[in-house]
GROMACS .gro file of C-alpha atoms in nm:
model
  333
    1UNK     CA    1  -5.212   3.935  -0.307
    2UNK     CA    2  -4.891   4.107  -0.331
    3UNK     CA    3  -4.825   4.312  -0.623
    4UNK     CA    4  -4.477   4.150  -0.605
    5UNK     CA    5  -4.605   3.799  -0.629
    6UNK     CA    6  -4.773   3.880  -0.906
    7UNK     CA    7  -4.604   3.840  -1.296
    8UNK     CA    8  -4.504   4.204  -1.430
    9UNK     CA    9  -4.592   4.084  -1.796
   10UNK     CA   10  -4.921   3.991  -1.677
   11UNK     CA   11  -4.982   4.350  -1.527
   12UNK     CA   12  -4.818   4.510  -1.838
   13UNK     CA   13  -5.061   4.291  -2.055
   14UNK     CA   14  -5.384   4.392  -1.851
   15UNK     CA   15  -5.301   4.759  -1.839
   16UNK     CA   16  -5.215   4.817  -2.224
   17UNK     CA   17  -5.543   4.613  -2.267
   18UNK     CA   18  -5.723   4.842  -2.104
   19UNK     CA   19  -5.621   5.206  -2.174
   20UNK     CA   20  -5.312   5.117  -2.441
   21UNK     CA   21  -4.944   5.191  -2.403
   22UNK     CA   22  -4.836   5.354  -2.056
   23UNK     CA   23  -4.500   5.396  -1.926
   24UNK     CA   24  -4.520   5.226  -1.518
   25UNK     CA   25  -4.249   5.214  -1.293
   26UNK     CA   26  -4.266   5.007  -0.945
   27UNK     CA   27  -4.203   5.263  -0.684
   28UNK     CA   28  -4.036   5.222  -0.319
   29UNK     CA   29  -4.310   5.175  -0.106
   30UNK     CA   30  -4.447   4.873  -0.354
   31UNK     CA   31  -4.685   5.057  -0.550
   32UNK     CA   32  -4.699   5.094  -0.925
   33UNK     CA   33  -4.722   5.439  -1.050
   34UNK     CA   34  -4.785   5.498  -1.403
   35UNK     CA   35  -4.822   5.788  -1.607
   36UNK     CA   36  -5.028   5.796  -1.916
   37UNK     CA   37  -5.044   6.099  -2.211
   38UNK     CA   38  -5.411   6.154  -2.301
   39UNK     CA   39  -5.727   6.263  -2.044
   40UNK     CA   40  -5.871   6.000  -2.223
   41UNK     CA   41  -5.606   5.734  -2.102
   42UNK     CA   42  -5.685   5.872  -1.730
   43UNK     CA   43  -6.031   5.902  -1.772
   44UNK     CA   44  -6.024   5.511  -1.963
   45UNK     CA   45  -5.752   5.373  -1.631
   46UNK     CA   46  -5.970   5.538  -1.356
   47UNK     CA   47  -6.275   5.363  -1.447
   48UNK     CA   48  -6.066   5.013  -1.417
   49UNK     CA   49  -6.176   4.807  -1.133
   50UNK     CA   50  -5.987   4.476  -1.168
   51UNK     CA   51  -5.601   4.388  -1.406
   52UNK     CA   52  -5.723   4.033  -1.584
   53UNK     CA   53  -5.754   3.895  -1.214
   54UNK     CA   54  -5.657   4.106  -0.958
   55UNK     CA   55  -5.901   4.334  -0.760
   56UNK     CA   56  -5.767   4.659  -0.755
   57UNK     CA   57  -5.861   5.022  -0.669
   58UNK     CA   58  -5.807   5.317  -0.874
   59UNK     CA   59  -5.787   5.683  -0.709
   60UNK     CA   60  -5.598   6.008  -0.773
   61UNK     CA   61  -5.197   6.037  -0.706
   62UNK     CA   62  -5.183   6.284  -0.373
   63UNK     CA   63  -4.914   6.489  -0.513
   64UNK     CA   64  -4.824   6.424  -0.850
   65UNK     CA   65  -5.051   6.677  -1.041
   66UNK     CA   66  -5.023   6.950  -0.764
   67UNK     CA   67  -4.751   7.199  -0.785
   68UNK     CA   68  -4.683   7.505  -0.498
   69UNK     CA   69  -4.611   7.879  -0.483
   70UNK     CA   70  -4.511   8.147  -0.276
   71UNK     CA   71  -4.662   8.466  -0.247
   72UNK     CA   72  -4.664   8.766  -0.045
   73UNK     CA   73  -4.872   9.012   0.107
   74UNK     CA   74  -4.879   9.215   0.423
   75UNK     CA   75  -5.227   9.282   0.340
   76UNK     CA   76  -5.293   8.884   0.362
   77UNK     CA   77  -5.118   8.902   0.726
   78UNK     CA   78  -5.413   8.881   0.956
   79UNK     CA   79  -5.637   8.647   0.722
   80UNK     CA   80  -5.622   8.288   0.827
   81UNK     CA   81  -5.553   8.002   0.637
   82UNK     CA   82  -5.849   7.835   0.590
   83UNK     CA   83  -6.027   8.213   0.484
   84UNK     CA   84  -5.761   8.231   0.197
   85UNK     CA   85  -5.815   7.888   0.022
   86UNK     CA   86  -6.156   7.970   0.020
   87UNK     CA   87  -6.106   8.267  -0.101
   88UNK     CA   88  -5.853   8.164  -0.378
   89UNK     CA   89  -6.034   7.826  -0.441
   90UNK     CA   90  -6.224   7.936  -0.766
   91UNK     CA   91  -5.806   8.004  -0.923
   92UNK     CA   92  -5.726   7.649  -0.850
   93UNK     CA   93  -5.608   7.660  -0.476
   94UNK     CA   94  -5.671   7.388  -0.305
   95UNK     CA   95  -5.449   7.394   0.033
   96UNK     CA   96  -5.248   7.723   0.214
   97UNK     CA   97  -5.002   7.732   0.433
   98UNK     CA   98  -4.819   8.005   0.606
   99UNK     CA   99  -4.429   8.041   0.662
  100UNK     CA  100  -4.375   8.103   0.993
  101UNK     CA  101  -4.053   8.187   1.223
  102UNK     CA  102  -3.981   8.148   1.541
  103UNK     CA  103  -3.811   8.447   1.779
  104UNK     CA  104  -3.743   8.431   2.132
  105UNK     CA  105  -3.924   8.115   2.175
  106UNK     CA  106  -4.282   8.254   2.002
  107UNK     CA  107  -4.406   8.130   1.659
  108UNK     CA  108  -4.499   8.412   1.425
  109UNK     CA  109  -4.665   8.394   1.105
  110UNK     CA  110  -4.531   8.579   0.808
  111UNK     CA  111  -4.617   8.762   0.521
  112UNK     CA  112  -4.541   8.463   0.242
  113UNK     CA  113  -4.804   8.200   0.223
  114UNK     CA  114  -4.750   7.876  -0.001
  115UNK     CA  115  -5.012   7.783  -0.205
  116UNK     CA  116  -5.095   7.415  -0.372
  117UNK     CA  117  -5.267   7.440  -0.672
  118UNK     CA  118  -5.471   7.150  -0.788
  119UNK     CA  119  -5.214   7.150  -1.156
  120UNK     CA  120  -4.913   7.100  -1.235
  121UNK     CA  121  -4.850   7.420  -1.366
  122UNK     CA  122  -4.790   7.743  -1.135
  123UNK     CA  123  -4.950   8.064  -1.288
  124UNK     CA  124  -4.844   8.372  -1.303
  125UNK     CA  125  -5.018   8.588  -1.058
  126UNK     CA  126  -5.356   8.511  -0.857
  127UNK     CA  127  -5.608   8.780  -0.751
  128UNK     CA  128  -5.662   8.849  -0.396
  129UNK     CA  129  -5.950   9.094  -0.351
  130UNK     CA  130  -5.842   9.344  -0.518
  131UNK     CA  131  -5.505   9.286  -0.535
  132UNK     CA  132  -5.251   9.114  -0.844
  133UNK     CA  133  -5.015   8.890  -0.672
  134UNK     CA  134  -4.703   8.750  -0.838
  135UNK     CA  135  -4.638   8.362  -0.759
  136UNK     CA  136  -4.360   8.217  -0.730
  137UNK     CA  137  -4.173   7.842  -0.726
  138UNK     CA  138  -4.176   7.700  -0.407
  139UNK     CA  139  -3.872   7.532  -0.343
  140UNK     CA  140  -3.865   7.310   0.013
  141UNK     CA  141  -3.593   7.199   0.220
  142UNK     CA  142  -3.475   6.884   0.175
  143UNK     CA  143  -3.614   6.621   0.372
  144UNK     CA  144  -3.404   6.474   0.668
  145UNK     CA  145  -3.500   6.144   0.811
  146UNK     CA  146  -3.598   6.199   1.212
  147UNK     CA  147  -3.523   5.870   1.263
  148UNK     CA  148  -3.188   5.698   1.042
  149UNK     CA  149  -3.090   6.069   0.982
  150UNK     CA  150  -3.079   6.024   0.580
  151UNK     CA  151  -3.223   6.261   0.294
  152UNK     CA  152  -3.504   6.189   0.077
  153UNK     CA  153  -3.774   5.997   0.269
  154UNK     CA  154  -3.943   6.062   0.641
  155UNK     CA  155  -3.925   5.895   0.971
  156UNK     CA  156  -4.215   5.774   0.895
  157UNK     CA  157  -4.162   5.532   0.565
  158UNK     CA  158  -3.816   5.469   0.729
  159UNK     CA  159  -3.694   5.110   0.695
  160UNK     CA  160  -3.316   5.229   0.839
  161UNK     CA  161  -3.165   5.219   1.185
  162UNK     CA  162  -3.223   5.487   1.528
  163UNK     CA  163  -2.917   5.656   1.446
  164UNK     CA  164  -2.804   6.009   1.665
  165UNK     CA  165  -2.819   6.314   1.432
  166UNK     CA  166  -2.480   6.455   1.661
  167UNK     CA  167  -2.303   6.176   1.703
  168UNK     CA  168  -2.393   5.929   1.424
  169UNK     CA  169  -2.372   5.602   1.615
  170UNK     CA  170  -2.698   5.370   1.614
  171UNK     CA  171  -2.888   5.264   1.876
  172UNK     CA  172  -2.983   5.607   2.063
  173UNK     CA  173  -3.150   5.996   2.044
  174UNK     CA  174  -2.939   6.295   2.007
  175UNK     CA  175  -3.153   6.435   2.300
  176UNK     CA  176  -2.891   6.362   2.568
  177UNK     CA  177  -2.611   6.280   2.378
  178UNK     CA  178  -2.299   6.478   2.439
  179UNK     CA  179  -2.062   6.262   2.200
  180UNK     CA  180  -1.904   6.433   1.979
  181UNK     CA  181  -2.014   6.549   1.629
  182UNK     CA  182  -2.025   6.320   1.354
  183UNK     CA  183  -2.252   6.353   1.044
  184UNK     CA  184  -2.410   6.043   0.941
  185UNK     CA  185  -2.433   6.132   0.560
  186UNK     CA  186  -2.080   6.333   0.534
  187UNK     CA  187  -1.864   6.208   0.783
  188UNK     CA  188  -1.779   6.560   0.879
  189UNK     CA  189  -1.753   6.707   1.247
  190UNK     CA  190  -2.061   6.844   1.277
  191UNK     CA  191  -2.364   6.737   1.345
  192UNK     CA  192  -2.641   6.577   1.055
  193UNK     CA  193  -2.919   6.841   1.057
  194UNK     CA  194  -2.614   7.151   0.999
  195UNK     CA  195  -2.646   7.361   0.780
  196UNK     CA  196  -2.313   7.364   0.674
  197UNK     CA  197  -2.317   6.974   0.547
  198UNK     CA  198  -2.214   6.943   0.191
  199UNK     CA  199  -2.459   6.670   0.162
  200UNK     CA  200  -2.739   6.903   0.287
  201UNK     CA  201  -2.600   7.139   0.064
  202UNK     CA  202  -2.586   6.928  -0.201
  203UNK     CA  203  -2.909   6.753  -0.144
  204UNK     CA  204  -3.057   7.124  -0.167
  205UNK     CA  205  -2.941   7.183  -0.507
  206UNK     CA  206  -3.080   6.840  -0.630
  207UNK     CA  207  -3.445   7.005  -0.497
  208UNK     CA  208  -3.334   7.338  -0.641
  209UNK     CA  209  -3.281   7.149  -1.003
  210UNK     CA  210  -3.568   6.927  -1.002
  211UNK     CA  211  -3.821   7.217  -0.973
  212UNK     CA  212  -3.621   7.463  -1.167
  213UNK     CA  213  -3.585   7.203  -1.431
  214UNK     CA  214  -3.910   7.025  -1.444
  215UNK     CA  215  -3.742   6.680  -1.446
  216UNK     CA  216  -3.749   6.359  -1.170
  217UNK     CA  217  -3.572   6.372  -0.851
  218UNK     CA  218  -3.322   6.084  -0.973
  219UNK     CA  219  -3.253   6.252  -1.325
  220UNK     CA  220  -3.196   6.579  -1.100
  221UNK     CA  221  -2.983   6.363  -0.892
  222UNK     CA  222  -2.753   6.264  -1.173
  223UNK     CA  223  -2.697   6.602  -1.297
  224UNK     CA  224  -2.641   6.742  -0.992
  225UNK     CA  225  -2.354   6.474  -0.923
  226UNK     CA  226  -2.219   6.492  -1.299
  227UNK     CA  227  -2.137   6.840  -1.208
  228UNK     CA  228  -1.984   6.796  -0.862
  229UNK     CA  229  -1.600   6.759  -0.871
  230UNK     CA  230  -1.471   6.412  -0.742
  231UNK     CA  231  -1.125   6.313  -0.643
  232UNK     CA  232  -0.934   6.268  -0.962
  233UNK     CA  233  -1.153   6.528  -1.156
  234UNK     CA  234  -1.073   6.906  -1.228
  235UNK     CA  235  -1.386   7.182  -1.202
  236UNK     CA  236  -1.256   7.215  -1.623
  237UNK     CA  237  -1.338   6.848  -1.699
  238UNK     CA  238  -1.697   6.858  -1.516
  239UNK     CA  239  -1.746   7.262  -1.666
  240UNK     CA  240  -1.720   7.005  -1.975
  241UNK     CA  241  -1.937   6.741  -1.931
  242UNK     CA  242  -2.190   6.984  -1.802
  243UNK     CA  243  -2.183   7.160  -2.156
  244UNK     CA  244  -2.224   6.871  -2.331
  245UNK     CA  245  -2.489   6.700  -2.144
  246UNK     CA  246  -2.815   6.744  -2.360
  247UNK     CA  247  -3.113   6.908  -2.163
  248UNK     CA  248  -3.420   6.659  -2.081
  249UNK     CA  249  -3.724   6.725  -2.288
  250UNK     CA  250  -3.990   6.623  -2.120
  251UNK     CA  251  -4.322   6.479  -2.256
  252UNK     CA  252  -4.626   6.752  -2.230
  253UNK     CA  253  -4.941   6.690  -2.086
  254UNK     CA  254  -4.861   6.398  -1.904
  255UNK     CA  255  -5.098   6.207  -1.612
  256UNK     CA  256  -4.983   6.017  -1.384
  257UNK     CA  257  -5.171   5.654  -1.244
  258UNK     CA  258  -5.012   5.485  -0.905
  259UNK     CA  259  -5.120   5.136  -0.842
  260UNK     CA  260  -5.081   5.029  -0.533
  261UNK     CA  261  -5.195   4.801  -0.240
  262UNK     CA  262  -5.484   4.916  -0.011
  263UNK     CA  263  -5.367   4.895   0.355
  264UNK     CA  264  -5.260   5.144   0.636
  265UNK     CA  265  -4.995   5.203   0.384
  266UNK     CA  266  -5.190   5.446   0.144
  267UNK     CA  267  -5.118   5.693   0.436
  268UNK     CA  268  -4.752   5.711   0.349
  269UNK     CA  269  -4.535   5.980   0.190
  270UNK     CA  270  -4.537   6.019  -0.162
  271UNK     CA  271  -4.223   5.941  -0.375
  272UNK     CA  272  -4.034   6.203  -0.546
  273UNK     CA  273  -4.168   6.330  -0.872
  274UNK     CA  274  -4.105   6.140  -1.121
  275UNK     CA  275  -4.222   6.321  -1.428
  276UNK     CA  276  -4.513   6.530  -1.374
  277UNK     CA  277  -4.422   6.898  -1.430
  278UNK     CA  278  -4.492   7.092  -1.804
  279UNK     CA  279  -4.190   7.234  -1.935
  280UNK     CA  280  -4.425   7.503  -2.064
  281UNK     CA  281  -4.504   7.621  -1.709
  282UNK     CA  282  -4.443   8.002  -1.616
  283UNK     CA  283  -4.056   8.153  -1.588
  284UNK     CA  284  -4.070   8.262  -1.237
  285UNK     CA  285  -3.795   8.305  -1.028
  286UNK     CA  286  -3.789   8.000  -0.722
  287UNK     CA  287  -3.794   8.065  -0.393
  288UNK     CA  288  -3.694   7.845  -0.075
  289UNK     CA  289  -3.872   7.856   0.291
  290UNK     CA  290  -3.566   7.918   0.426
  291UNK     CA  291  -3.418   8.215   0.224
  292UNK     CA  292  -3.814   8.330   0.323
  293UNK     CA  293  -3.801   8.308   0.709
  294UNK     CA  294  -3.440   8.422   0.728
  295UNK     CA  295  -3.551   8.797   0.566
  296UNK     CA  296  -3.697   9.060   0.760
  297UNK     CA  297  -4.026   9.052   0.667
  298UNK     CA  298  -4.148   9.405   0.757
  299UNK     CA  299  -3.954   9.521   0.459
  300UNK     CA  300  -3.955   9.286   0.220
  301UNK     CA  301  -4.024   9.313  -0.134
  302UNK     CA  302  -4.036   9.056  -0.400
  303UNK     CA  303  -3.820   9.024  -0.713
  304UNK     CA  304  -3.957   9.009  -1.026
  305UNK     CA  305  -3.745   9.022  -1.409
  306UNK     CA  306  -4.073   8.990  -1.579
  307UNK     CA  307  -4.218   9.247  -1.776
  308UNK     CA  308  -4.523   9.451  -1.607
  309UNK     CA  309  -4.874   9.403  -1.773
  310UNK     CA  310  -5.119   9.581  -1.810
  311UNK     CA  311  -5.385   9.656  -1.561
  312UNK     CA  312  -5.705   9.514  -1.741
  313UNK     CA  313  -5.485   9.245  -1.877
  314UNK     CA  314  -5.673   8.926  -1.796
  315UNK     CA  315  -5.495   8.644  -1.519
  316UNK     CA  316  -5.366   8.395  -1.689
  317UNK     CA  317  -5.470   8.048  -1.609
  318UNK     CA  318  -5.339   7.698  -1.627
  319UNK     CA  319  -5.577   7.435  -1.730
  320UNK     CA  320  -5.395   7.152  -1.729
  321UNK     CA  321  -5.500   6.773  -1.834
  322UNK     CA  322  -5.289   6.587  -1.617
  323UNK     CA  323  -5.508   6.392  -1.330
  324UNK     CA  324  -5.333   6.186  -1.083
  325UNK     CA  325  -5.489   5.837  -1.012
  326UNK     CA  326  -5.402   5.560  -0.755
  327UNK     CA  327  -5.450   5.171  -0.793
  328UNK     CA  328  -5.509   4.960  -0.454
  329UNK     CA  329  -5.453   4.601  -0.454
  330UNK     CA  330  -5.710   4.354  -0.299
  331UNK     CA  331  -5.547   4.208  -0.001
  332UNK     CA  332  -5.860   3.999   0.061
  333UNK     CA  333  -5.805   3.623   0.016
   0.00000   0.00000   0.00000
């Protein structure tokens, strides 16, 4: 049984029976993700096995209560991957991956792995070996759709048209196209994937604002655009509005639950954050992959405003009580 065929007062009713008041919000792929305020509320949810009725399955959100940083360390060069999340496991790391570039047609790995830690808030510094490493917000590129050419969601979880990222008409590849350049999301002469697309731009900045924020994709969205001159407005009227537009407080020590419906389709890429990030966390300065593997790396030296400790100062950790759970419907008659 569908989720959608199924009576959201009904759902409401069987979930606030269970673990109390959540707040749940239907998601794009069909699932419902909801985000309760107490371990014991995640603890009370994960143990549920059916709503009144419906089977369902209850697991962990895959990205929700995971947040990533950047470090960097020469020294960390020649260790692989897999060496330095076992290394770095016992601090909370659960997944590394290098930054690499690529130069006359090699790939080379550089000094600035990201690192996923199993909470939502980043420390400080970890400790590899010997060594005190400052860690930094990982900020991404946005996310271009292979296949309709759009931001925000992968080829793969595409419902959109084949549409050519140089010339913009549907139907065909951009591998032998030799049309000329039209970008699907701007309408400008150049091609979708440039650099120099306002919407990439300002898709960028949307990322930039959610993370350096700590509030949802769509509430980073808003802002963003609130602040972005339109035809018929000055840079002094949206200088205004930005001034008076209250900051988002955001609820602490929040979990979040996604229900959803067990299929091929628990294999498909997460939805933007919706709310999942402690305002508390650490004040460190973001960082993007690309402002990363555009540097020269031999020479490179992080940026830091914070004060220095002291050496036998302890590392500060992040114990956060956020878990991430998934519901699967039943599809069995």
């Amino acid at each position: 049984m569908k989720l959608s065929m199924v009576s959201p007062f009904l759902v409401e009713k069987a979930i606030t029976g269970s673990v109390g008041h959540v707040k749940s919000t239907k998601i794009r792929s069909g699932d419902l993700l909801v985000e309760v305020e107490s371990p014991k509320q995640a603890k009370e949810i994960s143990r549920i096995k059916a709503l009144s009725t419906i089977p369902v399955i209850v697991k962990p959100h895959a990205t929700l209560n995971s947040s990533k940083g950047v470090i960097s360390c020469g020294e960390l060069l020649n260790e692989s991957e897999e060496k330095i999340t076992e290394e770095l496991k016992s601090q909370g790391v659960i997944h590394v991956r290098r930054i690499t570039i690529r130069r006359d047609g090699q790939l080379l790995n550089t000094k600035h792995p990201i690192l996923t830690f199993d909470s939502n808030k980043l420390p400080e510094h970890i400790k590899a070996g010997y060594m005190r490493l400052s860690v930094r917000t990982y900020i991404p590129n946005p996310l271009r759709c292979f296949k309709c050419q759009r931001f925000g969601h992968s080829k793969t979880s595409c419902r959109g048209t084949l549409t050519c990222a140089r010339c913009a008409e549907v139907g065909h590849e951009s591998t032998d196209c030799t049309r000329t350049e039209k970008c699907v999301n701007c309408k400008g002469e150049h091609t979708s994937f440039s650099r120099n697309c306002f919407a990439w731009k300002q898709e960028n900045e949307i990322i930039t604002t959610k993370i350096k924020k700590q509030i949802s994709y769509q509430e980073a969205r808003t802002l963003v655009k609130s602040q972005t001159p339109t035809p018929g407005n000055s840079y002094v009227s949206v200088a205004k509005k930005s001034i008076s537009a209250p900051s988002a407080e955001r609820n602490k020590d929040i979990a979040t639950v996604s229900i959803s419906k067990p299929s091929d389709s628990t294999t498909r890429s997460s939805p933007p954050i919706t709310n999942s990030l402690n305002s508390s966390s650490p004040s460190v300065a973001p960082v993007s992959e690309e402002a990363l593997a555009s540097t020269d790396f031999t020479d490179f030296k992080p940026v830091s405003n914070r004060k220095k400790l002291k050496k036998n100062s302890p590392i500060k950790t992040n114990n956060t009580i956020s878990e991430k759970i998934s519901i699967l419907h039943d599809l069995s008659p």
